[in-house]
mmCIF file of N, CA and C in Angstrom:
data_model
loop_
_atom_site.group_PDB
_atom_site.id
_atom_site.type_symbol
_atom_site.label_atom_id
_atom_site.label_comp_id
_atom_site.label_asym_id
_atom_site.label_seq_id
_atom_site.Cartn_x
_atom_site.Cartn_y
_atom_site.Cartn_z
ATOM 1 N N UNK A 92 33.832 9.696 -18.220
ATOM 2 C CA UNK A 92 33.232 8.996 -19.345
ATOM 3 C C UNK A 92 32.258 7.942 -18.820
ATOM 4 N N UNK A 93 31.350 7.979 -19.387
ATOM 5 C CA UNK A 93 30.605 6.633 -19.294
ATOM 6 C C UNK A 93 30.519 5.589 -19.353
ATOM 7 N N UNK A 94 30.409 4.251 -18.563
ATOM 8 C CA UNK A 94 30.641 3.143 -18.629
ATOM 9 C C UNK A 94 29.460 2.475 -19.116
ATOM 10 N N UNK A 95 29.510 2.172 -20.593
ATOM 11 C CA UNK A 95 28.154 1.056 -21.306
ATOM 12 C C UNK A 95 28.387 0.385 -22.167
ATOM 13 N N UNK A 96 28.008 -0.975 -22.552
ATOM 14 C CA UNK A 96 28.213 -1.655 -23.509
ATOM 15 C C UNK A 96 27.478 -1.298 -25.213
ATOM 16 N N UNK A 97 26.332 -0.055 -24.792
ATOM 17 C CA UNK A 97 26.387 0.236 -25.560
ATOM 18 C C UNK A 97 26.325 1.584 -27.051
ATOM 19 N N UNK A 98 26.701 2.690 -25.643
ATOM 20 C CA UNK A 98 27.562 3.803 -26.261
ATOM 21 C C UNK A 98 28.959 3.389 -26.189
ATOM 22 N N UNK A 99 29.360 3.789 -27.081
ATOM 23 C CA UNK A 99 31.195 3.912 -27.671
ATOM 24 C C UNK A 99 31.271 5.296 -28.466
ATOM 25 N N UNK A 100 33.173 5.227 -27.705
ATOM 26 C CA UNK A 100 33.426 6.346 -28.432
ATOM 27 C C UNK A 100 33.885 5.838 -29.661
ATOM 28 N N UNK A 101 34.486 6.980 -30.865
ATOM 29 C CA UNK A 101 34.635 6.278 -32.391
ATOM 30 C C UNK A 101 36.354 5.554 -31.880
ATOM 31 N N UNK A 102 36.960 5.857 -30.780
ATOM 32 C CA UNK A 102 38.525 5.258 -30.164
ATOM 33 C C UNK A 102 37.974 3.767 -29.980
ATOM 34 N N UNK A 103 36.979 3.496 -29.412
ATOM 35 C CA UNK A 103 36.142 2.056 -29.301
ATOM 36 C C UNK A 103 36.219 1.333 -30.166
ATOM 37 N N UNK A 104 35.202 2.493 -31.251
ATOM 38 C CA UNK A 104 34.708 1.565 -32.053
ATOM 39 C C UNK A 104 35.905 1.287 -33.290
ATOM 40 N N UNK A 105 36.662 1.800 -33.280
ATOM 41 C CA UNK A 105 37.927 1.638 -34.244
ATOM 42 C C UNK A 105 38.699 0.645 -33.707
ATOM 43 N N UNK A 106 38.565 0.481 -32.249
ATOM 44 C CA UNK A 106 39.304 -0.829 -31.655
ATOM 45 C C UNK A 106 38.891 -2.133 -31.763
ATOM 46 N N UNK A 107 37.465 -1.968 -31.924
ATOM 47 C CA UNK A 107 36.861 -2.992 -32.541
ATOM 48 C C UNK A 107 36.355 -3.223 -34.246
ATOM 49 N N UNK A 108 36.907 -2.611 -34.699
ATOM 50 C CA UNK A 108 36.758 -2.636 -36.543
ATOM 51 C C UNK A 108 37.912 -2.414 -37.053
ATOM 52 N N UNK A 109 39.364 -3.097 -36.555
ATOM 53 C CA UNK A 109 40.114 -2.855 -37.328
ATOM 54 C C UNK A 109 40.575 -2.820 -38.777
ATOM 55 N N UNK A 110 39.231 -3.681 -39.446
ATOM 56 C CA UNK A 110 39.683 -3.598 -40.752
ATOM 57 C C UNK A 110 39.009 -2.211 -41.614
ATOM 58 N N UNK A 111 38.455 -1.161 -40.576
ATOM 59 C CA UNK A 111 38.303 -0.066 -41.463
ATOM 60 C C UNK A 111 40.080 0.382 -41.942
ATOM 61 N N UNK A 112 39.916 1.111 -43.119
ATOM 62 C CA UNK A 112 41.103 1.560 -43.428
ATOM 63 C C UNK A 112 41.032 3.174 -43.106
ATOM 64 N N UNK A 113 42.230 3.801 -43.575
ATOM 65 C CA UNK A 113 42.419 5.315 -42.921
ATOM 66 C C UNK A 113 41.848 6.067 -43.532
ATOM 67 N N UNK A 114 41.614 5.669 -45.154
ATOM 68 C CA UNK A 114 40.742 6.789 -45.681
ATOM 69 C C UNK A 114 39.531 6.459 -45.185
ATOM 70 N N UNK A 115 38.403 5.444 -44.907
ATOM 71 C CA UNK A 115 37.399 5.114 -44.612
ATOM 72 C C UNK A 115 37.453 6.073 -42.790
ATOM 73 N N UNK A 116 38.036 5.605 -42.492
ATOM 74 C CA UNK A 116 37.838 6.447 -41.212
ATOM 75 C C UNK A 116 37.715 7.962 -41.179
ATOM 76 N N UNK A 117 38.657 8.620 -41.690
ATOM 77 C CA UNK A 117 38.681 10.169 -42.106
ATOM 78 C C UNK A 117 37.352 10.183 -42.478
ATOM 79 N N UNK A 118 36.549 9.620 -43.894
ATOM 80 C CA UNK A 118 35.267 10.015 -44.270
ATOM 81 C C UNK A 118 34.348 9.611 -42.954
ATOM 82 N N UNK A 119 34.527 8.405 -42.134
ATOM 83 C CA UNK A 119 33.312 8.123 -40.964
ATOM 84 C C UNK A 119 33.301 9.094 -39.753
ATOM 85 N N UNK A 120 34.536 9.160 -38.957
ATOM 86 C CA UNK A 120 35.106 9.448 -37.848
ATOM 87 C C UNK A 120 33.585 10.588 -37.419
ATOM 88 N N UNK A 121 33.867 12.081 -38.037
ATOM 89 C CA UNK A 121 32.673 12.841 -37.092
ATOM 90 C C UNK A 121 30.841 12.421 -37.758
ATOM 91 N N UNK A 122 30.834 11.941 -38.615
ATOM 92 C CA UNK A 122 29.278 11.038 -39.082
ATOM 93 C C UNK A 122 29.279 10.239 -37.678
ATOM 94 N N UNK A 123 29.702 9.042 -37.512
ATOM 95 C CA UNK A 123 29.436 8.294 -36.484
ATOM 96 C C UNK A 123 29.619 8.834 -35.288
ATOM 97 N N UNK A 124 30.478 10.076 -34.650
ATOM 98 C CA UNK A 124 30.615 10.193 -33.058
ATOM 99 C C UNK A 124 29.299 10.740 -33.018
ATOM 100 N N UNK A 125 28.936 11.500 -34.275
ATOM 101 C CA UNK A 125 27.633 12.548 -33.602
ATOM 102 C C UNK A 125 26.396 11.791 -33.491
ATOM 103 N N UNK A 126 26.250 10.619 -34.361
ATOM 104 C CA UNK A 126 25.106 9.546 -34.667
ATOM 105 C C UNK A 126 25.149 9.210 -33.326
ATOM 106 N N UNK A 127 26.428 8.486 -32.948
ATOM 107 C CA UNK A 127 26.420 8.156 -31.800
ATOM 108 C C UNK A 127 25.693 8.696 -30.487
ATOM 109 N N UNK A 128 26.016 10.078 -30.793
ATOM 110 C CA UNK A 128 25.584 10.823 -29.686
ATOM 111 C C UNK A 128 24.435 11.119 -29.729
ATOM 112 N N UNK A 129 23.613 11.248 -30.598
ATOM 113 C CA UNK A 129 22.538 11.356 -31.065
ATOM 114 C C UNK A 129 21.602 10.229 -30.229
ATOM 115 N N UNK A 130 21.784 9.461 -30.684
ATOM 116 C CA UNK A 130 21.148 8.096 -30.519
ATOM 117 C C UNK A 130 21.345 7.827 -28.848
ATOM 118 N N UNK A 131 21.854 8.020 -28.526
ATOM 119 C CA UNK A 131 22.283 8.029 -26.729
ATOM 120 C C UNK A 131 21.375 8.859 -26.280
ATOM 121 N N UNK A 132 21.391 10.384 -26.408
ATOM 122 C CA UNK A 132 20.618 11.423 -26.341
ATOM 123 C C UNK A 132 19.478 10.964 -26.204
ATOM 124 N N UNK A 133 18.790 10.440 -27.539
ATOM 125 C CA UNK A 133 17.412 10.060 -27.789
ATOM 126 C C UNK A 133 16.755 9.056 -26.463
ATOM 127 N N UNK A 134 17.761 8.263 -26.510
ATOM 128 C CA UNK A 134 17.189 6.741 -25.822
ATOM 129 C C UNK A 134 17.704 7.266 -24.144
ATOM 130 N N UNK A 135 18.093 8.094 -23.931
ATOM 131 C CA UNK A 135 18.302 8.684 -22.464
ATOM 132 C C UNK A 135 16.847 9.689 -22.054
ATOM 133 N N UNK A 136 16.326 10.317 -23.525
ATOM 134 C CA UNK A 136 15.483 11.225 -23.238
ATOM 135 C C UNK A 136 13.766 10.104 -22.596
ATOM 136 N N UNK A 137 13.887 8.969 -23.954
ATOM 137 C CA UNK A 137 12.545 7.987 -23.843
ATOM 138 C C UNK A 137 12.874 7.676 -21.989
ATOM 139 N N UNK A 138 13.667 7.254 -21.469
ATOM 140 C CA UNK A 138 14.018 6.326 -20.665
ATOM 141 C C UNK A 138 13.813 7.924 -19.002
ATOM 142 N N UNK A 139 13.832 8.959 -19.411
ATOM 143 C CA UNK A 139 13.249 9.592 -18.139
ATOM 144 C C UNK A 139 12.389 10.106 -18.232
#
């Protein structure tokens, strides 16, 4: 896994937002990993 302050996995980012609740997570959980990944992707592609 990668070490950055600022990709996270959604295990992260749930460690740091505990006040999402469980239904809120179920609806976020695969929206945000893929955004996530997305957005990493992108800014890895500008950057070589």
């Amino acid at each position: 896994m990668i070490e950055s302050k600022y990709y996270k996995t959604w295990e992260q980012y749930m460690a740091e937002h505990p006040e999402i609740s469980e239904r809120e997570e179920k609806a976020m959980s695969s929206r945000m990993q893929t955004y996530e990944e997305m957005m990493f992707g992108f800014v890895m592609f500008l950057l070589i």
